[in-house]
XYZ file of C-alpha atoms in Angstrom:
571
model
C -99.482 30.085 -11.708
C -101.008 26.991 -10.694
C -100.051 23.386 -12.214
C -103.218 23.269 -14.459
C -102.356 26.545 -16.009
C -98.902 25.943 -16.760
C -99.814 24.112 -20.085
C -100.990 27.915 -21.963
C -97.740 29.411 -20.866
C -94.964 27.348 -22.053
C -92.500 29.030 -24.030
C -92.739 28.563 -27.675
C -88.698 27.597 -27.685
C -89.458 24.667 -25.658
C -91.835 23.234 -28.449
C -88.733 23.101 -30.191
C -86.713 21.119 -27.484
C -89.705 18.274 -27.589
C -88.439 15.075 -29.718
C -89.818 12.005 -30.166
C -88.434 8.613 -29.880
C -87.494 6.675 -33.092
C -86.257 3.451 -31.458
C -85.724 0.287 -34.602
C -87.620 -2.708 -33.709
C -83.307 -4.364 -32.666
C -83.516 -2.674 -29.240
C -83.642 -4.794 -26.762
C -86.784 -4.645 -24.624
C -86.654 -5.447 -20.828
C -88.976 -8.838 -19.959
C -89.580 -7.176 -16.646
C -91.033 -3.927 -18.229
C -93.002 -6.186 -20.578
C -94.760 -7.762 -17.644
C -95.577 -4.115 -16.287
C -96.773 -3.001 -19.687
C -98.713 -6.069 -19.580
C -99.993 -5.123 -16.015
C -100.770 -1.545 -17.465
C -102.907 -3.071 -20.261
C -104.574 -5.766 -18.225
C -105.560 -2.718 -15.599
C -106.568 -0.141 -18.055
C -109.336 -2.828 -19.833
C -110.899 -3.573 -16.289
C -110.985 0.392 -15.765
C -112.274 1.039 -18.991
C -115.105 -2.040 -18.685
C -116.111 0.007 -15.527
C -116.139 3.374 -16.994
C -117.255 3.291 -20.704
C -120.625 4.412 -20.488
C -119.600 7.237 -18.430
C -117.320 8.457 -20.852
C -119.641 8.027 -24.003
C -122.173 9.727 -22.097
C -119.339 12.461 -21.802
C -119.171 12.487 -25.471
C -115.451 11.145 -25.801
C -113.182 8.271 -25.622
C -109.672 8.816 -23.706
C -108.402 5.454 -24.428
C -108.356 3.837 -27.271
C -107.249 0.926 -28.296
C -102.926 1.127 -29.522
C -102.073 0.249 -32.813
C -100.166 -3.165 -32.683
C -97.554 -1.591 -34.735
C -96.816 1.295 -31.289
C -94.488 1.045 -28.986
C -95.692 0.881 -24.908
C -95.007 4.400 -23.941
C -93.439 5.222 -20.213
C -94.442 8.963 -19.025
C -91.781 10.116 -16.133
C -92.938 12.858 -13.902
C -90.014 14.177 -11.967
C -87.542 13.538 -15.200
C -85.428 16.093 -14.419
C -84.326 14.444 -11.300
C -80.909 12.266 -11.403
C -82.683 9.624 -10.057
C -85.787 9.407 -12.373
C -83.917 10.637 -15.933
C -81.780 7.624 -15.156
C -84.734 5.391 -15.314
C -86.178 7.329 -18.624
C -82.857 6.647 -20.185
C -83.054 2.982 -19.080
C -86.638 2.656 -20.680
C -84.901 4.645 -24.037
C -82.259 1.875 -24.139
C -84.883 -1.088 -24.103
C -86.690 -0.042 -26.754
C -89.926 1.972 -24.974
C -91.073 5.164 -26.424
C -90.318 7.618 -23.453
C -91.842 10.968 -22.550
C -91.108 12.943 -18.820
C -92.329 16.316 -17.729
C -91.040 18.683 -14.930
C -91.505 21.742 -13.265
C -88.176 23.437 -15.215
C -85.289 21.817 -17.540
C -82.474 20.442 -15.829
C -79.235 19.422 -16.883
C -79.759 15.920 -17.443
C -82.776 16.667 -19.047
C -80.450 17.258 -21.825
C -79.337 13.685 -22.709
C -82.653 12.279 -22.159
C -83.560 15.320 -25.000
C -80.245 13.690 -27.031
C -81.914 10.318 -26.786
C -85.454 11.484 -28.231
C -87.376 11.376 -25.170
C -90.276 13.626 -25.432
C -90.100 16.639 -22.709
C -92.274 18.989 -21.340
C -91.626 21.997 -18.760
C -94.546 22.327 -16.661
C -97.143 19.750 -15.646
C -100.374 19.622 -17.358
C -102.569 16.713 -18.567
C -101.348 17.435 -22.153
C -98.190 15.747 -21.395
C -99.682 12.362 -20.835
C -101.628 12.700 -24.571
C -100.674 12.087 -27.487
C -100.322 14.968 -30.092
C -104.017 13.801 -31.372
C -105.270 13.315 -28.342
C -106.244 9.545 -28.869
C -103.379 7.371 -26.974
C -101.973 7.476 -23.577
C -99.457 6.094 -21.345
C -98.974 2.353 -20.508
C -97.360 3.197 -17.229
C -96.098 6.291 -15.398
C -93.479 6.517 -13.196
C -93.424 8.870 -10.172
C -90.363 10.956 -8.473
C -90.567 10.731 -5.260
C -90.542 14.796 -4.871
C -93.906 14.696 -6.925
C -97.305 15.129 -4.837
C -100.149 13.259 -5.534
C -102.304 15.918 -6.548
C -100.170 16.580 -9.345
C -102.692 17.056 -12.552
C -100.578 13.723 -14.551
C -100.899 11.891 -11.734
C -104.587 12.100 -11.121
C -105.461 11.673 -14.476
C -103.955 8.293 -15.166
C -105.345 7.034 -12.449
C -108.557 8.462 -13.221
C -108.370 6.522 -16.934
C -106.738 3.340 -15.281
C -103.269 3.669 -16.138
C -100.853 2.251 -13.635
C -99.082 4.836 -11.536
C -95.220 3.825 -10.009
C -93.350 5.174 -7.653
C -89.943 5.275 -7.940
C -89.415 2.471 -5.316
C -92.302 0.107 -6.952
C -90.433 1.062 -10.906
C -86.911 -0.236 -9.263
C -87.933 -3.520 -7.033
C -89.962 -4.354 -11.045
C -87.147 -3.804 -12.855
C -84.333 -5.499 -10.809
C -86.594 -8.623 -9.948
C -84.912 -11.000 -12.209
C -81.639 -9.607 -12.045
C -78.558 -10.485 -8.860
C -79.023 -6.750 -7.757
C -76.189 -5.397 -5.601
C -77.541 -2.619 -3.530
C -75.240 0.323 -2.137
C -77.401 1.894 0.744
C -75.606 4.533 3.208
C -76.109 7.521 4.881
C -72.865 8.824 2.755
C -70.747 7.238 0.073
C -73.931 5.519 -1.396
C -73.375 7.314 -5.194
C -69.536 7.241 -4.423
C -69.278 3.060 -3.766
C -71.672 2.433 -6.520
C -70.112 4.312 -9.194
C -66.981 2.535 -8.455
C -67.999 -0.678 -8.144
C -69.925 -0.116 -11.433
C -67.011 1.200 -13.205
C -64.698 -1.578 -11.883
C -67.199 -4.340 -13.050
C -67.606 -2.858 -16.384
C -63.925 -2.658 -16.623
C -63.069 -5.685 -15.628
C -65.479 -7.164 -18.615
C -68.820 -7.390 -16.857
C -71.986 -6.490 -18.781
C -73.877 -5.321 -16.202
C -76.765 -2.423 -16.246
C -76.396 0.692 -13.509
C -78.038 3.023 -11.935
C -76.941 5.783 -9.327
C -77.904 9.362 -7.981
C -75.045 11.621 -9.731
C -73.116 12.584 -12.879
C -70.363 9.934 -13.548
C -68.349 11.276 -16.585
C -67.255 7.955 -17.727
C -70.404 6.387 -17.559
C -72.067 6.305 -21.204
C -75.094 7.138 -20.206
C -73.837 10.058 -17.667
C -75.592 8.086 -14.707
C -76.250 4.664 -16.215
C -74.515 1.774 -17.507
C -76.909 -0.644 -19.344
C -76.228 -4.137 -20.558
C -77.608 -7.291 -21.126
C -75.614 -9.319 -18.558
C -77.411 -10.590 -15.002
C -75.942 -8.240 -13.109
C -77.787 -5.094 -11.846
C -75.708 -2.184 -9.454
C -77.914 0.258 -7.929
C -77.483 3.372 -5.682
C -80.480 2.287 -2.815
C -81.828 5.379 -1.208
C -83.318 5.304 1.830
C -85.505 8.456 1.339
C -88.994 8.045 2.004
C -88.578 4.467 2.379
C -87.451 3.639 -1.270
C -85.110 0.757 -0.973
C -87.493 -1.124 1.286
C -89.161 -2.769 -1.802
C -85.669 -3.848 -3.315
C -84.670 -7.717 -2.968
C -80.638 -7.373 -3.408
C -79.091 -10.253 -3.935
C -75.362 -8.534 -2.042
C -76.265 -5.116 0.126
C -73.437 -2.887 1.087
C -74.016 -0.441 3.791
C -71.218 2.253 3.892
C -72.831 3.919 7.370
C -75.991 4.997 8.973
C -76.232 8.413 10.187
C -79.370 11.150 11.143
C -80.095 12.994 7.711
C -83.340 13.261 5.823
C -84.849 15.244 9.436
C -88.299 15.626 7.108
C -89.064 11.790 6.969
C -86.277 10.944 9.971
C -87.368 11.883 13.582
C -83.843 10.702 14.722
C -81.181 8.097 14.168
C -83.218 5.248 15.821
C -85.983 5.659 13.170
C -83.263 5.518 10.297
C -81.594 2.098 12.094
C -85.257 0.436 12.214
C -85.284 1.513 8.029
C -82.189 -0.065 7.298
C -83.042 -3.361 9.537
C -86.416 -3.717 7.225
C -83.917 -3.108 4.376
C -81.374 -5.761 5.407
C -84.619 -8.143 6.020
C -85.232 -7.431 2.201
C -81.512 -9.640 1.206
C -82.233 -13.031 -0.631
C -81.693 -16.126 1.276
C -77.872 -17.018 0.644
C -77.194 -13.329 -0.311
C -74.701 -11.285 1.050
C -74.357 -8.244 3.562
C -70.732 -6.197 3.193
C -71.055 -3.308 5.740
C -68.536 -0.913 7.142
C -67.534 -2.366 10.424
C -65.380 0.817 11.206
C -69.296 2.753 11.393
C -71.022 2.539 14.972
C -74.416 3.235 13.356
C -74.026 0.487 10.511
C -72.487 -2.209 13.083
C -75.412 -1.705 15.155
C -77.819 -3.001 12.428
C -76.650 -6.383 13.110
C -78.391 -6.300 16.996
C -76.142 -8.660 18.275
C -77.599 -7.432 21.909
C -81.084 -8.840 20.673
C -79.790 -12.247 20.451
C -78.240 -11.831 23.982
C -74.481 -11.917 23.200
C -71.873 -9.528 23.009
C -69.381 -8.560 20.174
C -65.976 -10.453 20.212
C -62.789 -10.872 18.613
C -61.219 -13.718 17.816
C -57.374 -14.086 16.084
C -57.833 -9.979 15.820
C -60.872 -9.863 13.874
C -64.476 -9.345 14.904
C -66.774 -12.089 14.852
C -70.451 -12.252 13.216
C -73.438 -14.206 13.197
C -73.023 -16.623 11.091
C -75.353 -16.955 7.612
C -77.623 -19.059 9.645
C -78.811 -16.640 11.964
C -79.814 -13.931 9.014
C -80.303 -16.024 6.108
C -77.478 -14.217 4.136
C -73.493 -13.856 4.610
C -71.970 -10.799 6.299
C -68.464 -9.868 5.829
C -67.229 -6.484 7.244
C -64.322 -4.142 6.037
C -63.185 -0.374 6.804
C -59.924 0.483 7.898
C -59.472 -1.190 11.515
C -57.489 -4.516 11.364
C -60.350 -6.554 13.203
C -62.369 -6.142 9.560
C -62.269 -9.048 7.093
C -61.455 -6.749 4.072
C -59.002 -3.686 5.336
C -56.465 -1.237 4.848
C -53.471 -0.633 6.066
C -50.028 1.463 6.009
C -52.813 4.601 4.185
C -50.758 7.760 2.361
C -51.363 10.163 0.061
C -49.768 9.878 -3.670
C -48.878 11.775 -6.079
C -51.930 11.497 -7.984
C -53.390 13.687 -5.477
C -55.407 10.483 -4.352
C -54.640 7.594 -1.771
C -52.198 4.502 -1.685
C -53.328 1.666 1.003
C -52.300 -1.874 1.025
C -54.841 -4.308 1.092
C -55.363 -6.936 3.872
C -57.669 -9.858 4.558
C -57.887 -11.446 7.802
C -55.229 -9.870 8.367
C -53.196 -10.987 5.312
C -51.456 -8.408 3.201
C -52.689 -9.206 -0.653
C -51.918 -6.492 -2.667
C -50.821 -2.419 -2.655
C -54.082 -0.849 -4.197
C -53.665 3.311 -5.600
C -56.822 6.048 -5.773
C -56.689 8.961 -7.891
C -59.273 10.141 -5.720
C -58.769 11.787 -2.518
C -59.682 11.064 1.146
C -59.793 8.526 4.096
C -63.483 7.712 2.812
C -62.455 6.725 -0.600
C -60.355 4.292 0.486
C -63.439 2.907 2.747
C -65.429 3.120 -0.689
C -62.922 0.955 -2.372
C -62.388 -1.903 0.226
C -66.511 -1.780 -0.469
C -65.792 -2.482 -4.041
C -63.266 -4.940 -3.389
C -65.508 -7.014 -0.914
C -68.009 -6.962 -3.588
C -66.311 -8.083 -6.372
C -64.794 -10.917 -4.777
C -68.030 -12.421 -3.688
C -70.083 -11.193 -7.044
C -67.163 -13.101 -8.766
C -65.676 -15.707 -6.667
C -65.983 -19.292 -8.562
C -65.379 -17.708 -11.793
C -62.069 -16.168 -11.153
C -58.935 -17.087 -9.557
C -58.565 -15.006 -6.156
C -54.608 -13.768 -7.048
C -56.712 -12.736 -11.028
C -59.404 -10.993 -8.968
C -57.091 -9.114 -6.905
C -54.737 -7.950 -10.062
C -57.903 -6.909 -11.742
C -59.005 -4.549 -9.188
C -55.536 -3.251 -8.592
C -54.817 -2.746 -12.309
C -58.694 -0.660 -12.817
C -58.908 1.153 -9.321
C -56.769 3.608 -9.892
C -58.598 4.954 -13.517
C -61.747 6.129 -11.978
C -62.053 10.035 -11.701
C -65.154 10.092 -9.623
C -68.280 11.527 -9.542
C -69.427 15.183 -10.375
C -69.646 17.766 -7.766
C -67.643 15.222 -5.689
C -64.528 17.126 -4.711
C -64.678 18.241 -8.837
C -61.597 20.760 -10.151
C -63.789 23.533 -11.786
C -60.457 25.348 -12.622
C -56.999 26.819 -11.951
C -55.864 30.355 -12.772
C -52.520 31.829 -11.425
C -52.081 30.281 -8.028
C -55.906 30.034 -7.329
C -57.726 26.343 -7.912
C -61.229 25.957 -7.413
C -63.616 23.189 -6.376
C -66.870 21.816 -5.627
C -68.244 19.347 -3.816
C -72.237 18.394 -3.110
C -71.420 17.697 0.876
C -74.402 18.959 3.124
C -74.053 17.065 5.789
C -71.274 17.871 9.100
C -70.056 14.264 7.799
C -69.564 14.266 4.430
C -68.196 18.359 5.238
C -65.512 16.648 7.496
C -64.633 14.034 5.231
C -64.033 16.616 1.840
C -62.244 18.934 4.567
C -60.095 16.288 4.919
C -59.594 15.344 1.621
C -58.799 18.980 0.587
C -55.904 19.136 3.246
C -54.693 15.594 2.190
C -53.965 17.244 -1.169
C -53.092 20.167 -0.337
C -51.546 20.245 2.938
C -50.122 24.060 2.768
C -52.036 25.711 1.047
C -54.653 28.155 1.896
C -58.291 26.748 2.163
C -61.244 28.754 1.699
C -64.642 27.756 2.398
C -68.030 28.447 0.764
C -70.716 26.830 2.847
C -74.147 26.808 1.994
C -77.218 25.169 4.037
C -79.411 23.086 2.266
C -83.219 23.523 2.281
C -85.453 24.436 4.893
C -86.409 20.532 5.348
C -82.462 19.147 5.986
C -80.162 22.315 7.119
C -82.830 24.244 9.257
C -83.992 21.843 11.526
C -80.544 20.363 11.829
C -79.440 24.190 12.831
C -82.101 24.170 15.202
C -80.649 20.775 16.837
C -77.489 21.867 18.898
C -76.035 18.940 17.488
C -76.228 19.146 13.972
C -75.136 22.640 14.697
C -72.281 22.492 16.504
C -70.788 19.181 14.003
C -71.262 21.713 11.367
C -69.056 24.090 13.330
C -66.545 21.574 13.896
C -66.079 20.512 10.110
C -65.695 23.530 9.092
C -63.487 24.663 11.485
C -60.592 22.787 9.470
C -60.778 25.512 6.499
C -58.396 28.618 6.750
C -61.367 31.073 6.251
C -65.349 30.165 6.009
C -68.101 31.643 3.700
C -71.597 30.694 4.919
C -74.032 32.496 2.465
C -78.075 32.340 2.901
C -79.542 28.792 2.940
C -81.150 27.659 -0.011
C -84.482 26.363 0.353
C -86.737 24.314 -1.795
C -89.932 25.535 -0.220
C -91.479 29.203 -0.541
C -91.825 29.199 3.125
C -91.157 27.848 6.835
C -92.193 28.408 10.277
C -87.840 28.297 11.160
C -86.605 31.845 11.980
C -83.039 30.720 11.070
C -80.592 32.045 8.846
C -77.004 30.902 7.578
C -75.268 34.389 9.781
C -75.835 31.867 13.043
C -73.767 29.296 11.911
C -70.906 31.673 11.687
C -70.909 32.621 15.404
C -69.968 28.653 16.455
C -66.922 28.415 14.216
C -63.793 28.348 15.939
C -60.613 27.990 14.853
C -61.041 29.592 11.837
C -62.300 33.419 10.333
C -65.743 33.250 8.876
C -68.121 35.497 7.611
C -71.968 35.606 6.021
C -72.351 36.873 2.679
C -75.914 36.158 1.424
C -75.983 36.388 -1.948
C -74.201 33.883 -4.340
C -72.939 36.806 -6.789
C -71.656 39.166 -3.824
C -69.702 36.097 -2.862
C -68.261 35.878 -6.347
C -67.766 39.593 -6.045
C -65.647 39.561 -2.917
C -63.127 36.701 -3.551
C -62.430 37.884 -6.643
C -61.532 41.288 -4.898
C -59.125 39.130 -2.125
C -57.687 36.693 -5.175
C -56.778 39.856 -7.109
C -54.761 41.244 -4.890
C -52.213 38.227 -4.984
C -53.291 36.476 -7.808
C -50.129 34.007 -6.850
C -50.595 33.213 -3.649
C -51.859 29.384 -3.378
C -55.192 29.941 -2.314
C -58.092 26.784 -3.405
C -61.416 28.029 -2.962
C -63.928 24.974 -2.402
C -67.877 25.265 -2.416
C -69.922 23.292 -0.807
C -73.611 22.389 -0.287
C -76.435 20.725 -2.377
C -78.516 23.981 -3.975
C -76.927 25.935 -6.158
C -73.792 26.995 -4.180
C -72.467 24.762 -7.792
C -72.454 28.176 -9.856
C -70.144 30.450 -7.470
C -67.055 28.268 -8.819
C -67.578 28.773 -12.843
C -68.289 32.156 -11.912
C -65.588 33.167 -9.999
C -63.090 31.360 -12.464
C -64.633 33.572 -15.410
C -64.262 36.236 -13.437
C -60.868 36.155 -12.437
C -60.106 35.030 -15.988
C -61.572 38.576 -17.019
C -59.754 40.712 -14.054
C -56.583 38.775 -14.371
C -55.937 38.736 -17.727
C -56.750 42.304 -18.762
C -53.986 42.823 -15.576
């Protein structure tokens, strides 16, 4: 079915899922969307000057003038995304009636519903009309997974209407606030979250956005407020943080991923230079010094010296030569901000104690798990004391973060308990790259350190997974990471695309794992089948089974728990 025909085939329950936004004239409305609502106006009279008598010759007016009494209305194509519902959301909260359309319902499709946004499954031109066909859009904002032959798309620009991209929507609405930008290969959605959370803890009323589920977030994957400060996930996908202007940048690591916009890790290093070029004058960098490919961005080589230590700690250029303030942390002593005397607690997470320059300052506890989590947190740290230095006492600041650090839960699908029945736990995690597969690994065997570990892997998309399998590199780092599990399931690779010219399949993965027993098992439900078979036959025997990959390898775990519920308790 093509995109134009989708409209005559919805399903007639999804009329009922469609809401409409009843917003009282107290919300607050954003001055920055007001000036692109005013853009959208001022852009749609020119257009319609230079079109109107073509379309009275056509016998019909698509725009009409808004009743002053109307809210601006924001149409989202791509809602169902994490990224993009988090922006429809943000539009909800500041008073904008809000409508978003995509190709089928997602899961947080269902709060934007819970907020009134209006939602349609499908693209079609209908979606961008009102129910009497005489108003439109002020603006539309555009996923970046969204062609531009999509049928919305074409016509708003046909009738004028402003068309944003994701990255154009973001750099718009954080232009007037002191954005703090968390950009990384990994850990991006991790830092942020926690930072956010800490902030909001500790008082702060700032507004948030990031790429994943956060369950104590109000708004699932936002925090709006009315305060200056503005935390943001920055993805460097297709380019996307390039038109951001942070006022503090963190950069957690730069790595090869995204091998369909990527050609290798040289072209993601010259993305993340632009990006650091994007800081404000006086701003801040905080980047992992522990991470070869993040250390690199700062090209000390191009200005003809070398790196060197001095007292123990590295030394960097100093604000004069960027323009903005870099401070480095991670876990090596010759960081400013750094950890030291690391061990796992009984929460099942991390203790550390925390050093600068050297200094010991304070004994910091995780709840969540892994040597990257404490990297994550020494992020948040860094960033907090410069966001808030001059406005707290340093020995306040530090009691603060040590006091909220060890409430957050984390993120979904990061290293997230689905269940436990008899001596069987089960988890998932969204990692998809041999990194972040290493670093959950890792994280599983801090926990649990005797227990047996089973593996689920599954390779993501014929754009990321396949060409990586077809590098020896990407292959063979896979191997490795997984090669920490007790036994490995590598099931068929789950592809966003109907087709690819890649002859590869998840079985070859399986032949480069050492260490460990693997197997390939295809289908998602025969894997349910068959470790429900094994877990049955010592239901008591402490097995965890984790899952990991970033399709839908996220449905084996509720299904095997239900499962085994059934089997075990009829038993």
């Amino acid at each position: 079915m093509s995109a134009t025909d989708s409209r005559c085939f919805q399903p007639i329950f999804l009329e009922k899922a469609k809401t409409h936004v009843h917003l009282t004239d107290s919300h607050y409305k954003s001055p920055v969307m007001e000036k692109c609502i005013f853009a959208s106006k001022e852009n749609r009279r020119i257009s319609l000057l230079t079109t109107r008598a073509t379309k009275r010759e056509e016998g019909c007016n698509l725009v009409q003038k808004k009743n002053r009494n109307q809210k601006d209305w924001i149409h989202f194509v791509g809602v169902g995304g994490c990224g993009i519902s988090a922006l429809a959301l943000l539009a909800v909260k500041h008073g904008f009636e809000v409508s978003g359309s995509d190709l089928k319902w997602s899961s947080f499709m269902d709060g934007l519903q819970q907020a009134g946004v209006r939602l349609h499954v499908g693209h079609s031109t209908l979606n961008i009309e009102s129910e009497n066909g005489s108003n439109f859009p002020n603006a539309i904002v555009v996923s970046s997974a969204i062609g531009q032959d999509n049928v919305e798309i074409l016509l708003a620009k046909s009738l004028g209407i402003p068309v944003y991209k994701r990255d154009s929507w973001l750099a718009k609405l954080t232009e007037n606030h002191k954005l703090i930008a968390v950009a990384g290969t990994h850990g991006k959605s991790s830092t942020a979250s926690l930072l956010a959370y800490v902030l909001k803890a500790m008082g702060d009323d700032l507004t948030a956005l990031v790429g994943a589920y956060v369950p104590q977030f109000p708004g699932g994957n936002t925090i709006w407020g009315d305060g200056p400060h503005f935390v943001l996930e920055a993805d460097e996908y297709d380019g996307c943080f390039l038109e951001l202007s942070p006022y503090i940048a963190v950069v957690t690591n730069v790595e090869w991923e995204h091998v369909d916009f990527f050609q290798d890790e040289e072209a993601v290093k010259t993305f993340f230079r632009r990006f650091l070029k994007r800081i404000r004058m006086g701003g801040h960098l905080i980047i992992c010094g522990d991470n070869s490919g993040a250390y690199s961005l700062l090209d000390y080589t191009s200005e003809g010296t070398k790196l060197e230590y001095a007292n123990g700690t590295m030394s960097v250029p100093s604000s004069d030569t960027y323009g903005y303030n870099i401070i480095t942390y991670g876990i090596s002593s010759t960081n400013e901000w750094h950890a030291s005397s690391i061990c796992p607690n009984s929460k099942g997470g991390s203790d550390y104690i925390l050093c600068h320059r050297g200094e010991p300052l304070a004994e910091i506890s995780l709840q969540i798990p892994g040597a990257h989590n404490v990297l994550n947190s020494i992020a948040v740290i860094a960033t907090v004391m410069v966001l808030l230095q001059g406005q707290r006492q340093v020995h306040e600041l530090i009691n603060s973060l040590k006091s909220h650090l060890p409430d957050f839960i984390g993120l979904s699908r990061r290293f997230e308990a689905i269940g436990k029945i008899h001596g069987c736990q089960i988890y998932d995690d969204y990692a998809h790259h041999p990194t972040e597969v290493y670093c959950v690994l890792q994280a599983a065997r801090q926990r649990f350190p005797s227990e047996r570990l089973v593996v689920v892997f599954q390779p993501h998309t014929y754009r990321h997974s396949l060409e990586q399998h077809m590098n020896a590199a990407f292959r063979d780092d896979f191997a490795a990471a997984l090669s920490y599990a007790d036994h490995v399931v590598i099931t068929e690779v789950y592809s966003v695309r109907e087709a690819g010219p890649w002859n590869v399949c998840g079985k070859d993965l399986t032949t480069f794992i050492v260490g460990s027993t693997s197997e390939y098992i295809p289908a998602l439900d025969d894997v349910v089948e068959k470790l429900a078979l094994e877990i049955c036959k010592d239901p008591f025997r402490e097995t965890i089974i984790l899952t990991l990959g970033a399709g839908d390898i996220n449905t084996v775990g509720p299904k095997l728990l239900h499962e085994l519920q059934k089997r075990l308790c009829k038993a």
